[in-house]
Coordinates of C-alpha atoms in Angstrom, one line a residue:
X240 CA -34.7 -37.6 -56.7
X241 CA -31.3 -38.3 -55.2
X242 CA -30.4 -37.5 -51.6
X243 CA -27.0 -37.4 -50.1
X244 CA -25.6 -39.7 -47.7
X245 CA -27.6 -39.3 -44.2
X246 CA -25.4 -37.8 -41.6
X247 CA -26.6 -36.7 -37.9
X248 CA -26.8 -33.3 -37.1
X249 CA -23.6 -31.9 -34.7
X250 CA -24.7 -30.4 -31.9
X251 CA -24.1 -26.8 -31.0
X252 CA -21.3 -26.0 -28.3
X253 CA -22.4 -23.0 -26.4
X254 CA -19.1 -22.1 -24.9
X255 CA -18.7 -20.6 -28.3
X256 CA -19.6 -17.0 -27.5
X257 CA -21.5 -16.5 -31.1
X258 CA -23.6 -19.5 -30.3
X259 CA -24.2 -18.5 -26.7
X260 CA -25.4 -14.9 -27.6
X261 CA -27.6 -16.7 -30.7
X262 CA -29.3 -19.0 -27.9
X263 CA -29.7 -15.8 -25.6
X264 CA -31.4 -13.9 -27.9
X265 CA -33.8 -16.7 -29.3
X266 CA -34.9 -17.2 -25.5
X267 CA -35.6 -13.5 -26.0
X268 CA -37.3 -13.6 -28.5
X269 CA -39.6 -16.4 -27.1
X270 CA -39.8 -14.8 -23.9
X271 CA -41.3 -11.8 -25.8
X272 CA -44.2 -14.5 -26.9
X273 CA -45.1 -16.1 -23.7
X274 CA -48.7 -16.0 -22.6
X275 CA -49.7 -16.3 -27.1
X276 CA -53.1 -18.1 -27.6
X277 CA -53.2 -20.9 -30.2
X278 CA -55.7 -22.9 -31.8
X279 CA -56.9 -25.8 -32.5
X280 CA -56.2 -26.9 -36.5
X281 CA -58.7 -28.8 -38.6
X282 CA -58.3 -28.8 -42.2
X283 CA -58.4 -24.9 -43.0
X284 CA -60.3 -24.3 -39.9
X285 CA -58.2 -22.7 -36.8
X286 CA -60.7 -23.1 -33.9
X287 CA -61.1 -21.6 -30.5
X288 CA -62.9 -23.3 -27.7
X289 CA -64.1 -21.9 -24.1
X290 CA -62.0 -24.5 -22.4
X291 CA -58.3 -24.0 -22.2
X292 CA -54.8 -25.7 -21.9
X293 CA -52.7 -23.4 -19.8
X294 CA -49.0 -24.4 -20.1
X295 CA -46.6 -23.4 -17.3
X296 CA -42.9 -23.0 -17.1
X297 CA -42.1 -25.6 -14.9
X298 CA -39.1 -23.4 -13.3
X299 CA -41.3 -21.0 -12.5
X300 CA -44.8 -22.6 -11.9
X301 CA -46.3 -19.0 -11.9
X302 CA -45.6 -18.0 -15.2
X303 CA -48.0 -19.1 -18.4
X304 CA -46.0 -20.6 -21.5
X305 CA -49.1 -20.4 -23.5
X306 CA -52.9 -20.6 -23.9
X307 CA -54.0 -23.7 -26.3
X308 CA -57.7 -25.3 -26.7
X309 CA -59.1 -28.1 -25.0
X310 CA -60.9 -29.6 -28.0
X311 CA -64.4 -31.2 -27.1
X312 CA -65.5 -34.7 -28.1
X313 CA -67.4 -33.5 -31.4
X314 CA -64.1 -32.5 -32.8
X315 CA -62.7 -35.9 -32.5
X316 CA -64.8 -37.0 -35.4
X317 CA -64.5 -33.8 -37.4
X318 CA -60.8 -33.9 -37.1
X319 CA -60.6 -37.2 -38.4
X320 CA -63.1 -37.2 -40.9
X321 CA -61.1 -33.9 -42.2
X322 CA -57.9 -36.0 -42.0
X323 CA -59.2 -39.1 -44.2
X324 CA -60.2 -36.6 -46.8
X325 CA -57.0 -35.6 -47.3
X326 CA -55.6 -39.2 -47.7
X327 CA -57.4 -39.4 -50.5
X328 CA -55.2 -36.7 -52.1
X329 CA -52.0 -36.8 -49.8
X330 CA -51.5 -40.6 -50.4
X331 CA -51.7 -40.1 -54.4
X332 CA -48.8 -38.2 -54.1
X333 CA -45.6 -40.0 -55.3
X334 CA -42.9 -40.4 -52.5
X335 CA -40.9 -37.8 -54.5
X336 CA -43.6 -35.1 -53.9
X337 CA -44.4 -35.8 -50.5
X338 CA -40.4 -36.0 -49.7
X339 CA -40.1 -32.7 -51.3
X340 CA -42.8 -31.0 -48.8
X341 CA -40.5 -32.5 -45.9
X342 CA -37.4 -31.2 -47.2
X343 CA -39.2 -27.7 -46.8
X344 CA -40.2 -28.5 -43.0
X345 CA -36.4 -29.8 -42.8
X346 CA -34.8 -26.5 -44.1
X347 CA -37.3 -24.3 -42.0
X348 CA -36.4 -26.4 -38.7
X349 CA -32.7 -26.0 -39.2
X350 CA -33.5 -22.0 -39.7
X351 CA -35.3 -22.2 -36.2
X352 CA -33.0 -24.5 -34.6
X353 CA -32.6 -22.0 -31.3
X354 CA -35.7 -20.6 -31.4
X355 CA -37.6 -24.4 -31.3
X356 CA -35.0 -25.1 -28.8
X357 CA -35.8 -22.2 -26.7
X358 CA -39.3 -23.1 -26.6
X359 CA -38.2 -26.4 -24.8
X360 CA -36.5 -24.4 -22.5
X361 CA -39.2 -22.5 -21.2
X362 CA -42.4 -25.2 -21.7
X363 CA -40.5 -28.5 -20.4
X364 CA -37.2 -27.3 -18.5
X365 CA -34.5 -28.4 -20.9
X366 CA -31.3 -27.2 -20.5
X367 CA -29.8 -25.2 -23.3
X368 CA -27.7 -28.7 -24.8
X369 CA -30.4 -31.0 -24.1
X370 CA -32.8 -28.9 -26.3
X371 CA -30.4 -28.0 -29.0
X372 CA -30.0 -32.1 -29.1
X373 CA -33.7 -32.6 -29.1
X374 CA -34.1 -30.2 -32.4
X375 CA -30.9 -32.0 -33.9
X376 CA -32.6 -35.1 -33.4
X377 CA -36.0 -34.0 -34.9
X378 CA -34.0 -32.8 -38.1
X379 CA -32.6 -36.4 -38.0
X380 CA -35.7 -37.9 -38.1
X381 CA -36.9 -36.0 -41.2
X382 CA -34.0 -36.3 -42.8
X383 CA -33.7 -40.1 -42.2
X384 CA -37.2 -40.8 -43.0
X385 CA -37.2 -38.7 -46.3
X386 CA -34.3 -41.1 -47.5
X387 CA -36.5 -44.3 -46.1
X388 CA -39.6 -43.3 -48.2
X389 CA -37.9 -42.8 -51.3
X390 CA -36.2 -46.3 -51.0
X391 CA -39.6 -47.5 -49.7
X392 CA -41.1 -46.4 -53.4
X393 CA -38.5 -48.7 -55.3
X394 CA -38.2 -51.9 -53.5
X395 CA -35.9 -54.4 -54.7
X396 CA -37.4 -56.7 -57.1
X397 CA -39.3 -59.9 -56.6
X398 CA -37.8 -63.9 -57.8
X399 CA -38.7 -64.1 -61.7
X400 CA -41.0 -66.1 -62.6
X401 CA -41.5 -67.4 -66.5
X402 CA -44.7 -66.0 -67.8
X403 CA -45.4 -63.3 -65.2
X404 CA -44.4 -59.5 -64.2
X405 CA -44.8 -59.4 -60.4
X406 CA -44.0 -56.6 -58.4
X407 CA -44.9 -55.4 -54.6
X408 CA -45.2 -52.0 -53.2
X409 CA -45.8 -50.4 -50.1
X410 CA -48.9 -48.0 -49.5
X411 CA -49.7 -45.7 -46.8
X412 CA -52.2 -47.3 -44.4
X413 CA -54.7 -44.3 -43.5
X414 CA -55.6 -41.8 -40.9
X415 CA -53.0 -41.9 -37.9
X416 CA -53.8 -41.1 -34.0
X417 CA -50.1 -39.5 -33.0
X418 CA -49.9 -39.0 -29.2
X419 CA -46.3 -37.6 -28.2
X420 CA -44.9 -37.2 -25.0
X421 CA -44.0 -34.4 -23.1
X422 CA -40.4 -35.0 -22.2
X423 CA -39.1 -35.1 -26.2
X424 CA -41.7 -32.4 -27.2
X425 CA -40.1 -31.9 -30.6
X426 CA -37.9 -34.9 -31.0
X427 CA -40.4 -37.9 -30.7
X428 CA -43.8 -35.9 -31.7
X429 CA -42.1 -34.7 -35.3
X430 CA -40.6 -37.9 -35.8
X431 CA -43.7 -40.2 -35.4
X432 CA -45.9 -37.4 -37.4
X433 CA -42.7 -37.2 -39.9
X434 CA -42.7 -41.1 -40.5
X435 CA -46.6 -41.1 -40.8
X436 CA -47.0 -38.4 -43.2
X437 CA -44.2 -39.1 -45.5
X438 CA -45.1 -42.4 -45.8
X439 CA -48.6 -41.0 -47.4
X440 CA -50.8 -41.2 -44.6
X441 CA -53.1 -38.5 -42.7
X442 CA -52.6 -37.3 -39.2
X443 CA -54.7 -36.4 -36.2
X444 CA -52.0 -35.0 -33.6
X445 CA -53.1 -35.0 -30.2
X446 CA -49.7 -33.5 -28.2
X447 CA -49.3 -33.7 -24.4
X448 CA -50.8 -31.3 -22.3
X449 CA -47.7 -30.2 -20.6
X450 CA -46.1 -29.1 -24.1
X451 CA -48.7 -28.0 -26.9
X452 CA -47.0 -25.0 -27.5
X453 CA -44.2 -26.8 -28.9
X454 CA -46.2 -28.7 -31.2
X455 CA -47.8 -25.5 -32.2
X456 CA -44.6 -24.3 -33.4
X457 CA -44.2 -27.1 -35.5
X458 CA -47.8 -26.4 -36.9
X459 CA -46.5 -23.1 -37.9
X460 CA -43.8 -24.6 -39.7
X461 CA -45.8 -27.4 -41.7
X462 CA -48.1 -24.5 -42.9
X463 CA -45.4 -22.3 -44.0
X464 CA -43.5 -25.4 -46.0
X465 CA -47.0 -25.6 -47.7
X466 CA -48.3 -29.0 -46.3
X467 CA -51.5 -29.1 -47.3
X468 CA -54.7 -28.6 -44.9
X469 CA -56.1 -31.8 -43.5
X470 CA -52.5 -33.8 -43.6
X471 CA -51.6 -32.8 -40.0
X472 CA -54.8 -32.2 -37.8
X473 CA -53.5 -30.7 -34.4
X474 CA -55.9 -31.8 -31.7
X475 CA -54.5 -30.6 -28.3
X476 CA -56.9 -31.6 -25.1
X477 CA -57.2 -33.9 -22.5
X478 CA -56.7 -37.6 -22.7
X479 CA -59.5 -38.3 -20.2
X480 CA -61.9 -36.6 -23.2
X481 CA -60.2 -37.2 -26.3
X482 CA -58.0 -39.8 -26.1
X483 CA -59.8 -43.0 -25.8
X484 CA -62.3 -41.8 -28.7
X485 CA -59.5 -40.9 -30.9
X486 CA -58.4 -44.7 -30.1
X487 CA -61.5 -46.4 -30.9
X488 CA -63.1 -44.1 -33.8
X489 CA -63.9 -46.4 -36.5
X490 CA -61.7 -44.6 -39.3
X491 CA -58.7 -44.4 -36.8
X492 CA -56.1 -47.1 -39.0
X493 CA -53.2 -46.6 -36.8
X494 CA -52.2 -45.5 -33.1
X495 CA -48.6 -44.1 -32.5
X496 CA -47.8 -43.4 -28.9
X497 CA -45.3 -42.8 -26.5
X498 CA -45.9 -42.5 -23.2
X499 CA -46.8 -44.3 -19.5
X500 CA -47.0 -48.0 -19.6
X501 CA -50.2 -47.7 -18.2
X502 CA -51.6 -45.2 -21.2
X503 CA -50.2 -47.7 -23.8
X504 CA -51.4 -50.8 -22.4
X505 CA -54.9 -49.3 -22.4
X506 CA -54.5 -48.2 -25.8
X507 CA -53.2 -51.6 -27.1
X508 CA -56.4 -53.1 -25.6
X509 CA -59.1 -50.6 -26.9
X510 CA -57.4 -50.9 -30.1
X511 CA -57.6 -54.4 -30.1
X512 CA -61.7 -54.1 -29.8
X513 CA -63.8 -53.6 -33.3
X514 CA -65.7 -50.5 -33.6
X515 CA -69.1 -50.6 -35.6
X516 CA -68.2 -49.5 -39.1
X517 CA -64.4 -50.8 -38.8
X518 CA -62.9 -53.1 -41.6
X519 CA -59.7 -53.7 -40.2
X520 CA -57.3 -54.8 -37.5
X521 CA -55.9 -51.3 -36.3
X522 CA -51.9 -51.1 -35.7
X523 CA -50.1 -50.1 -32.4
X524 CA -46.6 -48.8 -32.5
X525 CA -46.1 -48.1 -28.6
X526 CA -42.8 -46.9 -26.6
X527 CA -43.7 -47.2 -23.1
X528 CA -40.7 -46.3 -21.0
X529 CA -38.3 -48.5 -18.9
X530 CA -36.2 -49.3 -15.4
X531 CA -32.9 -48.8 -17.2
X532 CA -29.7 -50.7 -15.4
X533 CA -26.2 -49.7 -15.9
X534 CA -23.8 -52.8 -15.0
X535 CA -20.2 -51.8 -13.6
X536 CA -18.2 -54.7 -13.7
X537 CA -15.1 -55.4 -11.7
X538 CA -13.1 -55.1 -14.8
X539 CA -14.6 -52.0 -15.7
X540 CA -13.0 -48.3 -16.0
X541 CA -14.6 -46.9 -12.9
X542 CA -14.0 -43.4 -13.9
X543 CA -15.3 -43.5 -17.4
X544 CA -18.3 -45.9 -15.7
X545 CA -19.2 -42.9 -13.0
X546 CA -19.6 -40.5 -15.8
X547 CA -21.5 -42.4 -17.8
X548 CA -23.9 -43.0 -15.1
X549 CA -24.2 -39.3 -14.0
X550 CA -25.1 -38.5 -17.6
X551 CA -27.6 -41.1 -17.7
X552 CA -29.3 -40.8 -14.7
X553 CA -29.3 -37.0 -14.5
X554 CA -29.6 -35.4 -17.7
X555 CA -32.8 -33.8 -18.5
X556 CA -33.4 -34.7 -14.7
X557 CA -33.9 -38.2 -15.2
X558 CA -37.2 -37.3 -17.3
X559 CA -35.7 -39.8 -20.1
X560 CA -37.7 -43.4 -20.7
X561 CA -33.7 -44.5 -21.3
X562 CA -32.7 -42.7 -18.2
X563 CA -30.4 -44.8 -15.6
X564 CA -32.2 -45.5 -12.5
X565 CA -30.6 -47.8 -11.3
X566 CA -26.5 -49.4 -11.5
X567 CA -25.7 -52.4 -10.3
X568 CA -21.9 -52.3 -9.2
X569 CA -19.3 -55.2 -8.3
X570 CA -19.0 -55.3 -4.5
X571 CA -14.9 -55.1 -5.4
X572 CA -15.4 -51.5 -6.3
X573 CA -18.5 -51.0 -4.7
X574 CA -17.4 -48.4 -1.9
X575 CA -15.2 -46.9 -4.4
X576 CA -18.1 -46.0 -6.7
X577 CA -20.3 -44.4 -4.1
X578 CA -17.8 -42.6 -3.4
X579 CA -16.9 -41.2 -6.6
X580 CA -20.7 -40.8 -8.2
X581 CA -21.6 -38.7 -5.4
X582 CA -18.5 -36.5 -5.8
X583 CA -18.9 -36.5 -9.5
X584 CA -22.7 -35.6 -9.5
X585 CA -21.5 -32.7 -7.0
X586 CA -19.1 -31.6 -9.7
X587 CA -20.9 -32.0 -13.1
X588 CA -24.3 -30.8 -11.9
X589 CA -25.5 -27.2 -12.0
X590 CA -29.0 -26.6 -10.5
X591 CA -31.4 -23.4 -11.3
X592 CA -33.5 -22.3 -14.0
X593 CA -32.4 -23.9 -17.2
X594 CA -32.8 -20.5 -19.5
X595 CA -29.6 -19.6 -18.0
X596 CA -26.5 -20.1 -19.5
X597 CA -24.4 -22.7 -17.8
X598 CA -27.6 -24.4 -15.9
X599 CA -27.6 -28.3 -17.0
X600 CA -30.3 -29.5 -14.1
X601 CA -33.6 -28.0 -14.0
X602 CA -37.1 -28.7 -12.7
X603 CA -39.1 -31.9 -13.7
X604 CA -42.0 -31.3 -15.6
X605 CA -44.9 -30.4 -13.0
X606 CA -46.2 -30.1 -9.5
X607 CA -47.9 -33.7 -9.9
X608 CA -44.3 -35.4 -11.1
X609 CA -42.6 -33.7 -8.4
X610 CA -45.0 -35.0 -5.8
X611 CA -44.9 -38.3 -7.3
X612 CA -40.8 -38.3 -7.4
X613 CA -40.9 -36.9 -3.7
X614 CA -43.1 -40.1 -2.4
X615 CA -40.6 -42.4 -4.5
X616 CA -37.7 -40.3 -2.9
X617 CA -39.6 -41.3 0.8
X618 CA -40.1 -45.1 0.0
X619 CA -36.3 -44.9 -1.4
X620 CA -35.3 -43.7 2.4
X621 CA -36.7 -46.3 3.8
X622 CA -35.7 -49.1 1.2
X623 CA -32.0 -47.7 1.2
X624 CA -29.0 -45.2 2.4
X625 CA -29.7 -41.8 1.0
X626 CA -26.3 -40.2 0.0
X627 CA -27.3 -37.3 -2.1
X628 CA -30.4 -35.3 -2.4
X629 CA -33.8 -36.5 -1.4
X630 CA -35.4 -32.9 -1.2
X631 CA -37.1 -30.3 -3.2
X632 CA -35.2 -27.5 -4.6
X633 CA -36.6 -23.7 -5.2
X634 CA -40.0 -23.4 -4.5
X635 CA -40.7 -21.5 -7.5
X636 CA -40.7 -24.1 -9.4
X637 CA -41.0 -28.0 -10.0
X638 CA -37.9 -29.2 -8.7
X639 CA -36.0 -32.1 -7.4
X640 CA -32.4 -32.4 -6.7
X641 CA -30.4 -35.3 -7.8
X642 CA -30.9 -38.4 -5.5
X643 CA -28.6 -41.1 -4.8
X644 CA -29.8 -44.3 -2.5
X645 CA -27.4 -47.2 -1.8
X646 CA -27.6 -50.5 -0.5
X647 CA -30.9 -50.8 -2.8
X648 CA -32.4 -54.1 -2.7
X649 CA -33.4 -55.7 -6.2
X650 CA -36.6 -56.3 -5.7
X651 CA -37.4 -53.0 -3.5
X652 CA -40.2 -50.3 -5.0
X653 CA -37.4 -48.0 -6.2
X654 CA -35.2 -50.8 -7.9
X655 CA -38.9 -52.1 -9.9
X656 CA -40.7 -49.2 -10.4
X657 CA -40.4 -46.4 -13.2
X658 CA -39.7 -43.4 -11.3
X659 CA -39.4 -40.7 -14.3
X660 CA -37.1 -38.4 -12.4
X661 CA -33.7 -37.8 -10.9
X662 CA -33.3 -41.0 -8.6
X663 CA -30.7 -43.4 -9.0
X664 CA -30.7 -46.6 -6.8
X665 CA -27.2 -48.3 -6.2
X666 CA -27.3 -52.1 -6.1
X667 CA -24.5 -54.6 -4.8
X668 CA -23.5 -57.6 -7.2
X669 CA -21.8 -60.3 -6.0
X670 CA -20.4 -61.3 -9.3
X671 CA -21.2 -61.2 -13.3
X672 CA -23.8 -63.9 -13.0
X673 CA -25.5 -61.8 -9.9
X674 CA -25.9 -58.8 -12.2
X675 CA -26.9 -60.1 -15.0
X676 CA -29.8 -61.8 -13.3
X677 CA -30.9 -58.9 -11.6
X678 CA -31.0 -56.4 -15.1
X679 CA -33.4 -58.9 -16.3
X680 CA -35.8 -58.6 -12.9
X681 CA -38.2 -56.3 -14.3
X682 CA -41.3 -56.1 -16.6
X683 CA -39.5 -53.6 -18.7
X684 CA -36.4 -54.2 -21.2
X685 CA -35.7 -50.4 -23.2
X686 CA -32.0 -49.5 -22.3
X687 CA -28.8 -51.0 -20.4
X688 CA -25.1 -50.8 -20.4
X689 CA -22.1 -52.4 -19.3
X690 CA -18.5 -51.3 -18.4
X691 CA -16.5 -54.0 -18.3
X692 CA -12.7 -54.8 -20.6
X693 CA -13.5 -58.4 -20.5
X694 CA -14.3 -59.3 -24.0
X695 CA -16.2 -62.8 -23.0
X696 CA -18.9 -60.5 -20.5
X697 CA -19.8 -58.3 -23.1
X698 CA -20.7 -61.4 -25.4
X699 CA -22.5 -62.6 -22.5
X700 CA -24.6 -59.5 -21.8
X701 CA -25.1 -59.5 -26.0
X702 CA -26.8 -62.7 -25.4
X703 CA -28.5 -62.2 -22.0
X704 CA -29.1 -58.7 -21.2
X705 CA -33.0 -58.4 -22.9
X706 CA -33.0 -54.9 -23.5
X707 CA -34.0 -53.1 -27.3
X708 CA -30.4 -51.1 -26.8
X709 CA -27.6 -52.0 -25.4
X710 CA -24.6 -50.4 -24.9
X711 CA -21.0 -51.1 -23.9
X712 CA -18.6 -48.6 -22.0
X713 CA -20.7 -45.7 -22.6
X714 CA -24.1 -44.2 -21.4
X715 CA -27.4 -46.0 -22.0
X716 CA -28.9 -42.4 -23.2
X717 CA -28.4 -40.5 -25.6
X718 CA -29.6 -42.7 -29.1
X719 CA -28.9 -41.0 -32.6
X720 CA -31.3 -41.5 -35.6
X721 CA -29.7 -44.1 -38.0
X722 CA -27.3 -44.9 -35.8
X723 CA -28.9 -46.9 -32.6
X724 CA -32.5 -47.6 -33.8
X725 CA -34.9 -47.0 -30.4
X726 CA -37.1 -49.2 -28.7
X727 CA -37.6 -52.0 -26.5
X728 CA -38.9 -55.2 -25.0
X729 CA -41.6 -56.4 -23.1
X730 CA -43.5 -53.8 -20.7
X731 CA -41.4 -50.9 -22.8
X732 CA -43.4 -51.3 -25.9
X733 CA -43.5 -52.9 -29.6
X734 CA -39.7 -52.7 -30.3
X735 CA -40.9 -50.2 -33.1
X736 CA -37.1 -49.0 -33.7
X737 CA -37.9 -45.3 -34.2
X738 CA -34.8 -44.4 -36.4
X739 CA -34.1 -47.5 -37.7
X740 CA -34.0 -48.6 -41.3
X741 CA -37.7 -50.8 -41.2
X742 CA -39.5 -48.0 -39.2
X743 CA -41.7 -47.0 -42.0
X744 CA -42.9 -50.2 -42.8
X745 CA -45.0 -50.0 -39.3
X746 CA -46.5 -47.0 -41.5
X747 CA -47.5 -48.8 -44.6
X748 CA -48.6 -52.0 -46.0
X749 CA -47.4 -54.5 -48.8
X750 CA -49.5 -54.8 -52.2
X751 CA -48.1 -57.9 -54.1
X752 CA -48.8 -57.5 -57.9
X753 CA -49.0 -60.0 -60.6
X754 CA -49.6 -59.8 -64.1
X755 CA -49.8 -63.0 -66.5
X756 CA -47.8 -61.9 -69.6

């Protein structure tokens, strides 16, 4: 099987009346399905339980997007056992056979691109542009990992040795638990799941309780594409009930997780403890967030820097692990930057219900997040100078206005802790040495950017700015599959590099085979 060279999906232009109308119709279709109930899926069985998860529209917290099941503890073993049985058959299929299934999945996603985007508008409050980018990334993950799987099935030959025939092969690990976040509820969930199953593993998928309906849509696509029952088992539920048992189960071979530092560290610790009957060391792939910084050097194009900071800080309401939550500005540009970033934010940001065309800044995910962000803002007001925002928005939804706080000390709480909301801390630096010292003063190391025209300073940052994804003279969000392999250092995770050329190695193990002739 040969596939054409990989190319990223182009994003849709919603200023085009045809695209705009198609998206409005997709939103209407999804709206007609709001309140539907979705079953648990374990193998062939679609199950309903008494306890439910009600997913709410964060733009209007009275509106139920969908109803999912809250899995019980007993279902953990059933799901893993089912996945293990399916593994026997699925892992024996050739890479070409598995890729053929995944190509069907990808074609269905392309056909339903706007409908999938509309689900994200409703369930997690993404703007049209952000939601479309999320679907495009999911499609890219599938395309890209299909090609990696075929390459992995035919590895480069080993060094010849007289009298022997030697080869290596990459074989799947077993049953994986996939625990995705709510902020990229299709792209990251799909990417981790696609990588798992195209490599020959089977999966128990535990979606975020804030985005189970989007996961249910993906399960429908798997079923339509003919993915055999048990290859992906859908187990929504409270992490406090089923999270630890999924990780600790002796037949769980690996855990692929994206989420908070606290949960990621707990998973890593629990996975390291051997359960009775366990015969392997579990593998953990964890992406755990960041405290991402942009440096605006004295030799920067200030207008470009302002545009990049606004986009990085306030895209999807700052709810990206890659979001710029602090910017370090050289003292000579500091006052001009503050004036421009406030004015630019007011011009660029259109607040409201993201269901409407043209709105690019919507709600945060839920009331708990809203409360947490507002607490950080209150702390920030004491630690710096409030220039913009600092308030809640429309009380019907979980709105927090875009907030900029200046004159922040590098060691302040809002400069150190991940806020995961639309809050930008502005820090003044005396020189480039000072800026590079500040960027590395947190426990995270995910993304960062530098705006400067000085090549020597760029080279210094390449060596000294300690993050997994570093950008120059562009925003620090928007990593593209195959172009910007994504994953961070330190407490940002295991640097697993999703969308990178070595990602599937993490879902496989090499077997070396030698035969004397």
